[in-house]
PDB file of C-alpha atoms in Angstrom:
ATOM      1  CA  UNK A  20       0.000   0.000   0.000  1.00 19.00           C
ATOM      2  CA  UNK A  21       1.402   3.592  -0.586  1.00 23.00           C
ATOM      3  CA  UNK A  22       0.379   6.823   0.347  1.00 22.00           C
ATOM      4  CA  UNK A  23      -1.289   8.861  -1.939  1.00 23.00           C
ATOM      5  CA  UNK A  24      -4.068  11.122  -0.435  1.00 23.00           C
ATOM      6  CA  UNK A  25      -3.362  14.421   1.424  1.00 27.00           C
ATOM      7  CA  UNK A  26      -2.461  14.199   5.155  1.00 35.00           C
ATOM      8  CA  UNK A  27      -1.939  16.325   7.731  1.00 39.00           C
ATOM      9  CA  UNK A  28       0.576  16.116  10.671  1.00 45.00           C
ATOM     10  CA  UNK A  29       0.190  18.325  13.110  1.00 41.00           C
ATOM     11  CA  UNK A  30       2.773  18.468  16.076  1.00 38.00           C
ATOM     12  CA  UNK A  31       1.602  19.938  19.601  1.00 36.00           C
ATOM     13  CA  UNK A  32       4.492  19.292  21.160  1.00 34.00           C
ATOM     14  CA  UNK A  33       4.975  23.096  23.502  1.00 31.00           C
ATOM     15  CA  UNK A  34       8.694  22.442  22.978  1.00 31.00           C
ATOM     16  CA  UNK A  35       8.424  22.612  18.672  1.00 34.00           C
ATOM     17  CA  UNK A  36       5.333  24.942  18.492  1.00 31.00           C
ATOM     18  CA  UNK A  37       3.020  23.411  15.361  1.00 31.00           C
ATOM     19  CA  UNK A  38       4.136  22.167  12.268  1.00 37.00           C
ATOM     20  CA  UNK A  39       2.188  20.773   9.686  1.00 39.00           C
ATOM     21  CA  UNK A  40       2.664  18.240   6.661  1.00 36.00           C
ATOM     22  CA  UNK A  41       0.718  17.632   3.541  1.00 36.00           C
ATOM     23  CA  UNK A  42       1.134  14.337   1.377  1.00 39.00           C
ATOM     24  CA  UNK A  43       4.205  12.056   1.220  1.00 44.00           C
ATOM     25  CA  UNK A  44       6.929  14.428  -0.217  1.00 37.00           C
ATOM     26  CA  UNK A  45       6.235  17.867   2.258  1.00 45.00           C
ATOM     27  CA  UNK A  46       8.931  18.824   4.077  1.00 47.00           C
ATOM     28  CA  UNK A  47       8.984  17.935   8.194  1.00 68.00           C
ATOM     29  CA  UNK A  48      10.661  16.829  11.111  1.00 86.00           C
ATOM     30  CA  UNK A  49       9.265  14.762  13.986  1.00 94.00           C
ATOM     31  CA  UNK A  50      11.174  16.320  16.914  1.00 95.00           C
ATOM     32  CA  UNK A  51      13.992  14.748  19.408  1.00 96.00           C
ATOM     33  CA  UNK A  52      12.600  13.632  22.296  1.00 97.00           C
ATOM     34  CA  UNK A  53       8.395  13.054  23.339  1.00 97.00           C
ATOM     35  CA  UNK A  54       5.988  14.074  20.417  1.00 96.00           C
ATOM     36  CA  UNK A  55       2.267  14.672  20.186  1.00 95.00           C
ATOM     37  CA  UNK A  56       0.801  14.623  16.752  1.00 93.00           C
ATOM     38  CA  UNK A  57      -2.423  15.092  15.185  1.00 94.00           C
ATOM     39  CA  UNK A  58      -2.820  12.382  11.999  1.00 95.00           C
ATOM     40  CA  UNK A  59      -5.532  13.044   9.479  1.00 92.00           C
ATOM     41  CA  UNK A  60      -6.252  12.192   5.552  1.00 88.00           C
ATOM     42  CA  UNK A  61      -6.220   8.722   6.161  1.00 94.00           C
ATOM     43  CA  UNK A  62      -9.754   8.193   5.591  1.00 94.00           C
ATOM     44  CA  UNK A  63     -10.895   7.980   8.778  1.00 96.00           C
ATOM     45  CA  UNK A  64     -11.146  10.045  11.969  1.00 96.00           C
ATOM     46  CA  UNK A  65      -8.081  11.799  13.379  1.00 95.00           C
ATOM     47  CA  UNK A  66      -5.396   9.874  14.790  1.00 95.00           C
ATOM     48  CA  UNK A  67      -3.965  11.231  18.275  1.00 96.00           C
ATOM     49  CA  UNK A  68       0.178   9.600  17.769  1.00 97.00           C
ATOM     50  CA  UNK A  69       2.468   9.960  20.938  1.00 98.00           C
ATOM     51  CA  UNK A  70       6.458   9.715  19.565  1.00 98.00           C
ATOM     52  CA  UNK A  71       9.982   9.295  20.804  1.00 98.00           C
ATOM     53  CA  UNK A  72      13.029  10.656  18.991  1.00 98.00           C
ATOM     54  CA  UNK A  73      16.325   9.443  20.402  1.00 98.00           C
ATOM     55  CA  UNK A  74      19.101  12.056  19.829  1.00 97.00           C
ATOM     56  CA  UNK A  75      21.150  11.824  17.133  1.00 96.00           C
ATOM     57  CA  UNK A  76      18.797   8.603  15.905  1.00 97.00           C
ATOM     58  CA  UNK A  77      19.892   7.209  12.740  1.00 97.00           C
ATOM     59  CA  UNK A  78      18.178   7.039   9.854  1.00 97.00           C
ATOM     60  CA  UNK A  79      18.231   3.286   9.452  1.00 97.00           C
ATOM     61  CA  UNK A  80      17.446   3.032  13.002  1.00 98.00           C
ATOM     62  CA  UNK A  81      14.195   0.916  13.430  1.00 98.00           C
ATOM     63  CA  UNK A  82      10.383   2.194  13.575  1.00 98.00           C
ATOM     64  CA  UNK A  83       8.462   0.606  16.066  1.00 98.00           C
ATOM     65  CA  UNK A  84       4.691   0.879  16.377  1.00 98.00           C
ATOM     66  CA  UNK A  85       3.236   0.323  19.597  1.00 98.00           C
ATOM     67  CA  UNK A  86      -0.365  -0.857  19.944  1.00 98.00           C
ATOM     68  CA  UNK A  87      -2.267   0.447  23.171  1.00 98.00           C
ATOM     69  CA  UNK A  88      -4.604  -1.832  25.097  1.00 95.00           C
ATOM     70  CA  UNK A  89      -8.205  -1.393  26.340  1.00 95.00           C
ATOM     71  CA  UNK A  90      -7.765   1.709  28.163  1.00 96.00           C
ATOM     72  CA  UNK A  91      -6.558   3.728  24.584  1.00 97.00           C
ATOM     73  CA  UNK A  92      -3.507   5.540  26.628  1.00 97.00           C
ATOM     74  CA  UNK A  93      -1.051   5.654  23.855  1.00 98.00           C
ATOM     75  CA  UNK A  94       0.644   8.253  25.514  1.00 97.00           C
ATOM     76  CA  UNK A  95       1.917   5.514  28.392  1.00 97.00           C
ATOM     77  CA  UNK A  96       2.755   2.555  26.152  1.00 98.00           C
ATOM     78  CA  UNK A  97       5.082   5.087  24.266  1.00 98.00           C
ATOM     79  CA  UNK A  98       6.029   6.384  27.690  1.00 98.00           C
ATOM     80  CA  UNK A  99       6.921   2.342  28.475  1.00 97.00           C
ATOM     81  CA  UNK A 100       9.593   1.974  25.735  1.00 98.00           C
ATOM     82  CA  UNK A 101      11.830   5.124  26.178  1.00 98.00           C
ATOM     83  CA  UNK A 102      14.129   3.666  27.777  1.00 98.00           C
ATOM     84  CA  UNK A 103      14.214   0.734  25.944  1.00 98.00           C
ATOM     85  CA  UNK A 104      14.097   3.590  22.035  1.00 98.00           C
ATOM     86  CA  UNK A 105      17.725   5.344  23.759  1.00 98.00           C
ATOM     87  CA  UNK A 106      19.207   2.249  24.679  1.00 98.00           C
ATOM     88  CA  UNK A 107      18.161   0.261  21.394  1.00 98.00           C
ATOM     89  CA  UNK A 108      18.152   3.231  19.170  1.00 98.00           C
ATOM     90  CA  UNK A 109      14.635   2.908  18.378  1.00 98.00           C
ATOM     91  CA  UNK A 110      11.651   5.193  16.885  1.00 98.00           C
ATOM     92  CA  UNK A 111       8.695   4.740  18.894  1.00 98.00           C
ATOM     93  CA  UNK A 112       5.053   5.757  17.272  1.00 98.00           C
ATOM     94  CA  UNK A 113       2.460   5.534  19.200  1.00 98.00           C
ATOM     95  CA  UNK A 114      -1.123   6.009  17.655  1.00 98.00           C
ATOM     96  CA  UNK A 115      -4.202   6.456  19.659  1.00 98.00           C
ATOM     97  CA  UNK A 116      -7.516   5.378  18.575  1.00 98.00           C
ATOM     98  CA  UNK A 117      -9.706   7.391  20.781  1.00 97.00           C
ATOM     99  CA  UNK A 118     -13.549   6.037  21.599  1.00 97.00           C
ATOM    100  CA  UNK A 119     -15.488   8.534  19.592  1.00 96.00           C
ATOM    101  CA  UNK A 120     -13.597   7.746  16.492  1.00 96.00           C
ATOM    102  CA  UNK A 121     -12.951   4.506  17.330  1.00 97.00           C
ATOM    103  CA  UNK A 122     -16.004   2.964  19.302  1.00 97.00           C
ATOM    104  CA  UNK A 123     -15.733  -0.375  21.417  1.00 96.00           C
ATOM    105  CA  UNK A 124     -14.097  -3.016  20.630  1.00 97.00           C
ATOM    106  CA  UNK A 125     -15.597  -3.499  17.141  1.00 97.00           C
ATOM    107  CA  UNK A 126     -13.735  -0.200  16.362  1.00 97.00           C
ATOM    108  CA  UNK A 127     -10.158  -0.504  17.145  1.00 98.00           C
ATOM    109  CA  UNK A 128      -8.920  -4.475  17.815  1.00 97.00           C
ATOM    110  CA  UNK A 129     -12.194  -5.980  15.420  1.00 98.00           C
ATOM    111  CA  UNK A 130     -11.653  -3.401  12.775  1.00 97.00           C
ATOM    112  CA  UNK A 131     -14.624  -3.515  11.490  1.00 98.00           C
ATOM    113  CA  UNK A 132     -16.160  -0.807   9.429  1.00 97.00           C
ATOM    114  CA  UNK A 133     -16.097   2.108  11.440  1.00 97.00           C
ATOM    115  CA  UNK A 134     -19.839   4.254  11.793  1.00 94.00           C
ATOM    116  CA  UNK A 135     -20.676   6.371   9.023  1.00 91.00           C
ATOM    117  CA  UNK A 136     -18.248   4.300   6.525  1.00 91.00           C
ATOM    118  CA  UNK A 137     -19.306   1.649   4.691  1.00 85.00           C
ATOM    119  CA  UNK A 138     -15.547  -0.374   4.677  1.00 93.00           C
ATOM    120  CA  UNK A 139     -12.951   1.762   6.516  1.00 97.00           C
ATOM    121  CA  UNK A 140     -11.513   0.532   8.997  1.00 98.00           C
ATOM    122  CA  UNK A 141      -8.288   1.456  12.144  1.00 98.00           C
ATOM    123  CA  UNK A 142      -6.696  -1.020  10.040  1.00 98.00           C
ATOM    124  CA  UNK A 143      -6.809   1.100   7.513  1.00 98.00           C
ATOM    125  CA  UNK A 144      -4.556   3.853   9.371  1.00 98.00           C
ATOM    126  CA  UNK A 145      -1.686   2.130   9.503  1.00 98.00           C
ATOM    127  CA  UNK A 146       0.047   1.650   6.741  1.00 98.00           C
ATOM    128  CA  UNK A 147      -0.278   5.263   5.438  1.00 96.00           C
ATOM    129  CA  UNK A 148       0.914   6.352   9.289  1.00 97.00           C
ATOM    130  CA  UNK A 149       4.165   4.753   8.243  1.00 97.00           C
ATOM    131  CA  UNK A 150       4.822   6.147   4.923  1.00 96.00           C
ATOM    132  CA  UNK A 151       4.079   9.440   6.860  1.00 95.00           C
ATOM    133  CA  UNK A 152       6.122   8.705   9.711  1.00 96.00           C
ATOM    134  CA  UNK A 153       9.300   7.807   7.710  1.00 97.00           C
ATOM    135  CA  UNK A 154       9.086  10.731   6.147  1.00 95.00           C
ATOM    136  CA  UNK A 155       9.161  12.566   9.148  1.00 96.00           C
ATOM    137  CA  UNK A 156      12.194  10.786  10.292  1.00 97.00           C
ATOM    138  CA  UNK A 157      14.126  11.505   7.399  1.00 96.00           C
ATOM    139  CA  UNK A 158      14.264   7.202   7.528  1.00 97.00           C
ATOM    140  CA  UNK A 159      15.659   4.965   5.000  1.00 97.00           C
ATOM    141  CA  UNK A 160      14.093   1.561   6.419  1.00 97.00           C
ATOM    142  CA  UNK A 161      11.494   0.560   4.207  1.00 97.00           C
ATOM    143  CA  UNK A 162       9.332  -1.308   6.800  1.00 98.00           C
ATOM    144  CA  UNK A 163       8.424  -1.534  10.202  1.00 98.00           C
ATOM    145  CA  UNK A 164       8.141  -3.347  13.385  1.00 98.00           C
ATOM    146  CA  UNK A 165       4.700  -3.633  15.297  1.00 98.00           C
ATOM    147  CA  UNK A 166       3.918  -4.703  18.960  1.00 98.00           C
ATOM    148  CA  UNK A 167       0.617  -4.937  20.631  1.00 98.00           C
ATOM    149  CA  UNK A 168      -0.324  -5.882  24.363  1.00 98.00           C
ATOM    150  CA  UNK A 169      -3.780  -6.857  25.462  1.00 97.00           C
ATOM    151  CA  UNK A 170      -6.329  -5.297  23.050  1.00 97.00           C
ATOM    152  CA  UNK A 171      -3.620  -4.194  21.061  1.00 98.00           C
ATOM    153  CA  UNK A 172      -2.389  -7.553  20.474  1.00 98.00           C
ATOM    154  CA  UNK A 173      -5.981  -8.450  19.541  1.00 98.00           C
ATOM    155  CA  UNK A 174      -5.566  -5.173  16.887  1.00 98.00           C
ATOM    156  CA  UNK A 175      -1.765  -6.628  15.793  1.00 98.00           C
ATOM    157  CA  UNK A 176      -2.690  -9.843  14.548  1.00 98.00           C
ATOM    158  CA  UNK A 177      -5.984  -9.405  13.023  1.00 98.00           C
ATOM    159  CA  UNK A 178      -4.325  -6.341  10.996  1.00 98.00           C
ATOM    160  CA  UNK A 179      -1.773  -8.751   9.803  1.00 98.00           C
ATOM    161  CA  UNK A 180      -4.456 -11.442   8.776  1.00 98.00           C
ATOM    162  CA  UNK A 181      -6.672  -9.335   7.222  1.00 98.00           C
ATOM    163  CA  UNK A 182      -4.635  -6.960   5.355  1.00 98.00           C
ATOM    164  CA  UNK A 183      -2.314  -7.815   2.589  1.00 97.00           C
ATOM    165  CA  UNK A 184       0.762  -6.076   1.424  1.00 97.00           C
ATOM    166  CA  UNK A 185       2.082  -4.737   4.852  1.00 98.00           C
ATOM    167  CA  UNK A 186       5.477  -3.415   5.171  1.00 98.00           C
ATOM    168  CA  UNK A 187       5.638  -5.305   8.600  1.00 98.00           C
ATOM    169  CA  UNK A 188       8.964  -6.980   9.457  1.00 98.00           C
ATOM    170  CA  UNK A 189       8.289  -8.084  12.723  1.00 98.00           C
ATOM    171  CA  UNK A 190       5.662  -8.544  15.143  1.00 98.00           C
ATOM    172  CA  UNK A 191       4.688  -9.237  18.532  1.00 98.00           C
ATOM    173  CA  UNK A 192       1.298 -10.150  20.009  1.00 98.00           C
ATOM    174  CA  UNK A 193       1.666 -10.028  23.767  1.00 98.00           C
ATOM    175  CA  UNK A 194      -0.726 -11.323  25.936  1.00 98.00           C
ATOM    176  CA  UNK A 195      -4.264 -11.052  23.757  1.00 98.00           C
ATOM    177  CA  UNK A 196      -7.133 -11.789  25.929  1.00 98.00           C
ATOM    178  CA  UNK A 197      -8.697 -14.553  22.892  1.00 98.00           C
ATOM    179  CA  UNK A 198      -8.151 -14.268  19.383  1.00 98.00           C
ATOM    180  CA  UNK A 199      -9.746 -14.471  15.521  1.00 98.00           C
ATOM    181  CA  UNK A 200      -8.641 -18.023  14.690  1.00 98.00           C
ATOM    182  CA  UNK A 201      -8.002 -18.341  10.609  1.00 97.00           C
ATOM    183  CA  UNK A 202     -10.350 -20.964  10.623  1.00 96.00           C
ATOM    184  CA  UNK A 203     -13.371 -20.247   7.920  1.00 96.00           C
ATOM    185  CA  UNK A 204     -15.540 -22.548   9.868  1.00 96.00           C
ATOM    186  CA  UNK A 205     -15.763 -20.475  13.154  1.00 97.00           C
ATOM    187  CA  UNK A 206     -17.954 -17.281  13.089  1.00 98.00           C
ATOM    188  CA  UNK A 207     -16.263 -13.998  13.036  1.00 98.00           C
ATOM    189  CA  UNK A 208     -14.734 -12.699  15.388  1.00 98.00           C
ATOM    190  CA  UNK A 209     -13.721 -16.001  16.906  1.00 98.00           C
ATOM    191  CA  UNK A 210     -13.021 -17.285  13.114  1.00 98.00           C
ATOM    192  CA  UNK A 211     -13.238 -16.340   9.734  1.00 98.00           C
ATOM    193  CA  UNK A 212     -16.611 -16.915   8.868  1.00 98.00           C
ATOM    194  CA  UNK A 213     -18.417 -13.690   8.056  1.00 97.00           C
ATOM    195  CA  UNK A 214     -15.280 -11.493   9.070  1.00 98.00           C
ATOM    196  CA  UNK A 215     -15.769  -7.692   7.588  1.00 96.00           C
ATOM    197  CA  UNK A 216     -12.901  -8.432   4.788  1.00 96.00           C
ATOM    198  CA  UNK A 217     -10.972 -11.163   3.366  1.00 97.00           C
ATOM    199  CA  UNK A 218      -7.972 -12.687   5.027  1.00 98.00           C
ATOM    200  CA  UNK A 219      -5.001 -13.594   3.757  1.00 98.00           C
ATOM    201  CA  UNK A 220      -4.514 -17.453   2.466  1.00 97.00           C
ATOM    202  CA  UNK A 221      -3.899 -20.249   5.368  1.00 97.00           C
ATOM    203  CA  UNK A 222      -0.082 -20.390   3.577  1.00 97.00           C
ATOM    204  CA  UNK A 223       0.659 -16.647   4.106  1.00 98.00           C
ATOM    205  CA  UNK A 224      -1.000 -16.268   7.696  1.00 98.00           C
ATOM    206  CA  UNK A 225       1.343 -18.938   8.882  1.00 98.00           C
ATOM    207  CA  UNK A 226       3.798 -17.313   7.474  1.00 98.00           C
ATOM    208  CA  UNK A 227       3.499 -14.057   8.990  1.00 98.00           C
ATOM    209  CA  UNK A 228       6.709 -12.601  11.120  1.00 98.00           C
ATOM    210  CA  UNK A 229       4.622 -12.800  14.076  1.00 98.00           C
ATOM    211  CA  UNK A 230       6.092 -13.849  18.083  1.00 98.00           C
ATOM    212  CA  UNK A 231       3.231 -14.757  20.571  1.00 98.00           C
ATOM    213  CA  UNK A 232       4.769 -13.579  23.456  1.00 98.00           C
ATOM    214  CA  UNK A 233       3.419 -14.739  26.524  1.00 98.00           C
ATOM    215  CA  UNK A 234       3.797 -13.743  30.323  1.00 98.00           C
ATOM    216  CA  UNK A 235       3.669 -17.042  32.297  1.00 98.00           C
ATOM    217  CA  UNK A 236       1.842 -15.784  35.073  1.00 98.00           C
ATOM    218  CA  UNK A 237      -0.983 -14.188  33.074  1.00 98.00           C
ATOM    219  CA  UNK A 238      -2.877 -17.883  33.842  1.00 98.00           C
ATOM    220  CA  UNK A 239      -5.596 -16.467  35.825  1.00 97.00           C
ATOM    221  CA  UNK A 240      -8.620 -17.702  34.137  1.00 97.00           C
ATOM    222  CA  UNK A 241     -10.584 -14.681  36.725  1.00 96.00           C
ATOM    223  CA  UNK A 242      -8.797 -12.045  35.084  1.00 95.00           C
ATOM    224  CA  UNK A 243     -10.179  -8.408  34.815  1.00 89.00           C
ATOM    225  CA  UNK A 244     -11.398  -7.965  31.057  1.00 91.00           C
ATOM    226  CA  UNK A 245     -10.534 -11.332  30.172  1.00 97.00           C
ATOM    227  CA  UNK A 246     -13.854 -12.382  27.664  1.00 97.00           C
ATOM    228  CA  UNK A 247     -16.070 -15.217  29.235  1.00 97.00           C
ATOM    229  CA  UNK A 248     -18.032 -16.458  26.228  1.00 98.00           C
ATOM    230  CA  UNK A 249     -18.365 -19.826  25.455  1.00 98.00           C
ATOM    231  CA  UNK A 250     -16.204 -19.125  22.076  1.00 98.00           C
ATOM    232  CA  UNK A 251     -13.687 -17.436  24.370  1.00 98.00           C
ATOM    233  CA  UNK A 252     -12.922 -20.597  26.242  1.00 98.00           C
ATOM    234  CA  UNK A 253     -13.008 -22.870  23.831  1.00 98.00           C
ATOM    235  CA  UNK A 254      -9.697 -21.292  23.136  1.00 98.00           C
ATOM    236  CA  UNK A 255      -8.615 -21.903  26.513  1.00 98.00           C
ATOM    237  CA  UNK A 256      -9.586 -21.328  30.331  1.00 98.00           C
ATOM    238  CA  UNK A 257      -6.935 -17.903  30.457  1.00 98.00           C
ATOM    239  CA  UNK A 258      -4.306 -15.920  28.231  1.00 98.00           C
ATOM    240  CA  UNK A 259      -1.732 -17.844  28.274  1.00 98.00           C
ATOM    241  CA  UNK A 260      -3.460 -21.462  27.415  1.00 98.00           C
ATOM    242  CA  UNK A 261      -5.134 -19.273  24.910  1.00 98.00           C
ATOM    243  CA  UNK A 262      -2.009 -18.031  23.123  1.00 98.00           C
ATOM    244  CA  UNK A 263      -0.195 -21.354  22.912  1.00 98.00           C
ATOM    245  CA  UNK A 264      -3.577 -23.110  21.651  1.00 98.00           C
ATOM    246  CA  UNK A 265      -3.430 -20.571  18.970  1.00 98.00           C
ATOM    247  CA  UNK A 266       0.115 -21.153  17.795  1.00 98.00           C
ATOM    248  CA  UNK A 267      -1.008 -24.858  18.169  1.00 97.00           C
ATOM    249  CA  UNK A 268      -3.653 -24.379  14.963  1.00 97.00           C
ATOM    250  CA  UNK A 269      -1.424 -21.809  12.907  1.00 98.00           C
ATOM    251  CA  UNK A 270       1.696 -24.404  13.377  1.00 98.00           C
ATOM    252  CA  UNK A 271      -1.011 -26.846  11.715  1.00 97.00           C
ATOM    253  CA  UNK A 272      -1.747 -24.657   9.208  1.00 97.00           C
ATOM    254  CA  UNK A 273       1.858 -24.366   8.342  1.00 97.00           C
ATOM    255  CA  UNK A 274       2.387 -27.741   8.414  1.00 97.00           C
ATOM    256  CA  UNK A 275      -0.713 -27.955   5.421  1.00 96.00           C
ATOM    257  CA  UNK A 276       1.129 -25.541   3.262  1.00 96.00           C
ATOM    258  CA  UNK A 277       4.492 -27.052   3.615  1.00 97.00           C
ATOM    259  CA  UNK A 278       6.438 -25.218   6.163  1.00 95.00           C
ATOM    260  CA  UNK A 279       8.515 -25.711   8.738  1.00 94.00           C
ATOM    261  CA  UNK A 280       6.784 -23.862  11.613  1.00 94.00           C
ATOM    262  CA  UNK A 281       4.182 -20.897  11.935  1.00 97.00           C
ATOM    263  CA  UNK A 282       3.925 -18.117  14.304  1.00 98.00           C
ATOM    264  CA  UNK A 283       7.091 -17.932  17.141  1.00 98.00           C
ATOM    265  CA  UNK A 284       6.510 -18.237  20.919  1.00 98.00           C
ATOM    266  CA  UNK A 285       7.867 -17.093  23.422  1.00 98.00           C
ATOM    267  CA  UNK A 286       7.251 -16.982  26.845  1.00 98.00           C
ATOM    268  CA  UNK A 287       8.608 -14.264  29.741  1.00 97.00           C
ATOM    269  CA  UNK A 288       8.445 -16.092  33.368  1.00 97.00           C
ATOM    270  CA  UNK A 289       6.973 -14.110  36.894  1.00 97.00           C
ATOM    271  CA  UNK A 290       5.179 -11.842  34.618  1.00 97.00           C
ATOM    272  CA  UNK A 291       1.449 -11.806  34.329  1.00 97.00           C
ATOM    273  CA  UNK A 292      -0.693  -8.912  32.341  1.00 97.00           C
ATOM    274  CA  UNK A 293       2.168  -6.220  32.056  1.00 96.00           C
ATOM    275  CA  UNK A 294       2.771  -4.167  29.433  1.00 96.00           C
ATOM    276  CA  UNK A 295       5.600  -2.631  31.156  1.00 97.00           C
ATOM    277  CA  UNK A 296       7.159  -5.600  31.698  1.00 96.00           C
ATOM    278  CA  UNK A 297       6.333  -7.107  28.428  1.00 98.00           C
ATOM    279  CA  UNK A 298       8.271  -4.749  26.510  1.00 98.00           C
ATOM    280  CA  UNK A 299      11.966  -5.484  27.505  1.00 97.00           C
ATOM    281  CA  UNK A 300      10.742  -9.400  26.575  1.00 97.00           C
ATOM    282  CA  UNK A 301       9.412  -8.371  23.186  1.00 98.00           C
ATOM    283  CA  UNK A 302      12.387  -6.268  21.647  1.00 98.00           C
ATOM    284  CA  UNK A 303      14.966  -9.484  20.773  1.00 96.00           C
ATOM    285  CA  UNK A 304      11.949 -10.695  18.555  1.00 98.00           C
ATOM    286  CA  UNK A 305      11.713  -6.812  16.681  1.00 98.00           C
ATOM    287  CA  UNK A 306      14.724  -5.758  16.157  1.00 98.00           C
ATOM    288  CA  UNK A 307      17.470  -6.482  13.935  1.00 97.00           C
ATOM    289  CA  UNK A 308      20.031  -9.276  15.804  1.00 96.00           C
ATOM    290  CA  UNK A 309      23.078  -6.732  15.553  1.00 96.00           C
ATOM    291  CA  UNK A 310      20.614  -3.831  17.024  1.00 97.00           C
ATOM    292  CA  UNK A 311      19.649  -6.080  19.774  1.00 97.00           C
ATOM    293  CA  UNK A 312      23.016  -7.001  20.402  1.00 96.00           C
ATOM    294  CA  UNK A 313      24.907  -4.335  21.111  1.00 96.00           C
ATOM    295  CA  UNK A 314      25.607  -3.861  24.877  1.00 96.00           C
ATOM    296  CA  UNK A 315      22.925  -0.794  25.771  1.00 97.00           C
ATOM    297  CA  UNK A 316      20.372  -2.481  24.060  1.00 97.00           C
ATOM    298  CA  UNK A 317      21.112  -6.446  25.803  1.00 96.00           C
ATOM    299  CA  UNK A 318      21.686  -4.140  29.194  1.00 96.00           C
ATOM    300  CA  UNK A 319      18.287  -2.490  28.960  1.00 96.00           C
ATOM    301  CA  UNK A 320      16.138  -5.638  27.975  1.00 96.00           C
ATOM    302  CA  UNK A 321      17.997  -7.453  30.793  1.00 86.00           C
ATOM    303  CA  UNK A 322      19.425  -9.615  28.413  1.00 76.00           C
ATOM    304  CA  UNK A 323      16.055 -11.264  27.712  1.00 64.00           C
TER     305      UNK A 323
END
């Protein structure tokens, strides 16, 4: 997907005043240090997007997109990987799908259509948010890494599933409460069956660059938020039974196509539902091996 349509970017930050963007090719800079930024022209309603700038950050360094959970405080998940962005020499975006724009659950981690749309979808926001967002970096990658805790796990890997032609490189889905199985024979949103758009073939969702990553302790099947229904626990009695019963059926469905594995686990022991905690775990399985290497980046992830 590429960018085409106008878009504006404004930036609130009170340290850079307002500056403003339109289309692909405009000249602008997201600033050094914690950014707020007004996104629209997508297609959809405005997108509130919390950054980090590292000094002196490279242009090759990697973009990371961090998913929010139920509580739609992007401002704190980017807040959660600063340390992690200066030690790693990462760029953090942080987009925000707000409850009027973005209503319930059906709104941000469904994506279904949104009200007053026949098809669009927070989905939909992405991939233009990155073509924007390079450009405001001045970056030379040409992809991206996404992570999602919670709901936005739930948003990472149906966004992968259902929308072809990402310029994802990696992915982590940490700790989703249940999940859309790619199985056509269970209703949406548990399955495929009747889901708002097509997914992508068995063969390519197996293939996805996607890490489950899994807190060991989040195995209390009483948890706050975590969904009850019948089609819930089918999947399994709490997060983490229901995260390796998932990699379970997409390792089968790699197995049908003829590969070696499907989706990655990976599990991060004494910690239960934490994005905080979470996001050390999850930057080994994001970042370039070299990146991850180096002795800031190993120090500040613990070595995990």
């Amino acid at each position: 997907m590429r960018f085409s349509h106008i878009a504006t970017l404004v930036a609130l930050s009170a340290m850079t005043g307002i500056a403003a963007a339109q289309g692909t090719d405009t000249s602008f800079a997201i600033p050094t240090g914690r950014a707020s930024l007004v996104y629209s022209g997508w297609g959809g309603p405005d997108l509130a997007v919390e950054t980090y700038r590292p000094e002196n950050l490279p242009a090759d360094a990697p973009i990371i997109f961090v998913m929010h959970g139920v509580n739609r405080n992007p401002d704190d998940y980017r807040d959660a990987w600063i340390e992690l962005a200066d030690a790693c020499g990462l760029a953090i975006i942080a987009p925000g799908f707000d409850q009027d724009g973005f209503p319930r659950s059906s709104g941000y981690n469904l994506g279904e259509p949104l009200p007053g749309t026949d098809a669009v979808s927070a989905f939909d926001a992405i991939e233009p948010l990155f073509t924007t967002m390079r450009a405001g970096l001045g970056s030379t990658r040409s992809g991206y890494s996404i992570f999602g805790h919670s709901a936005g796990a739930q948003f990472v890997h149906r966004f992968l599933m259902l929308t072809p032609d990402t310029h994802v490189e990696a992915a982590v889905v940490a700790n989703a409460g249940w999940y859309t199985w790619p199985d056509t024979s269970v209703e949406w949103p548990y399955g495929f069956a009747g889901a708002p758009r097509a997914p992508l073939a068995p063969g390519d969702i197996a293939a996805l660059p996607v890490t489950l990553l899994l807190g060991e302790a989040d195995n209390d099947p009483n948890a706050s938020n975590l969904r009850q229904t019948a089609e819930a626990r089918a999947q399994g009695a709490h997060r983490f039974e229901r995260g390796l019963n998932t990699a379970a059926l997409v390792d089968r469905l790699a197995a049908d196509a003829g590969l070696e594995h499907g989706w990655a686990v990976a599990t991060v022991p004494g910690v239960a539902h934490d994005n905080t905690r979470m996001a050390p775990a999850a930057v080994r399985h994001l970042v370039p091996e070299d990146i991850y290497n180096t002795t800031a980046c190993r120090l500040a992830t613990n070595g995990d």
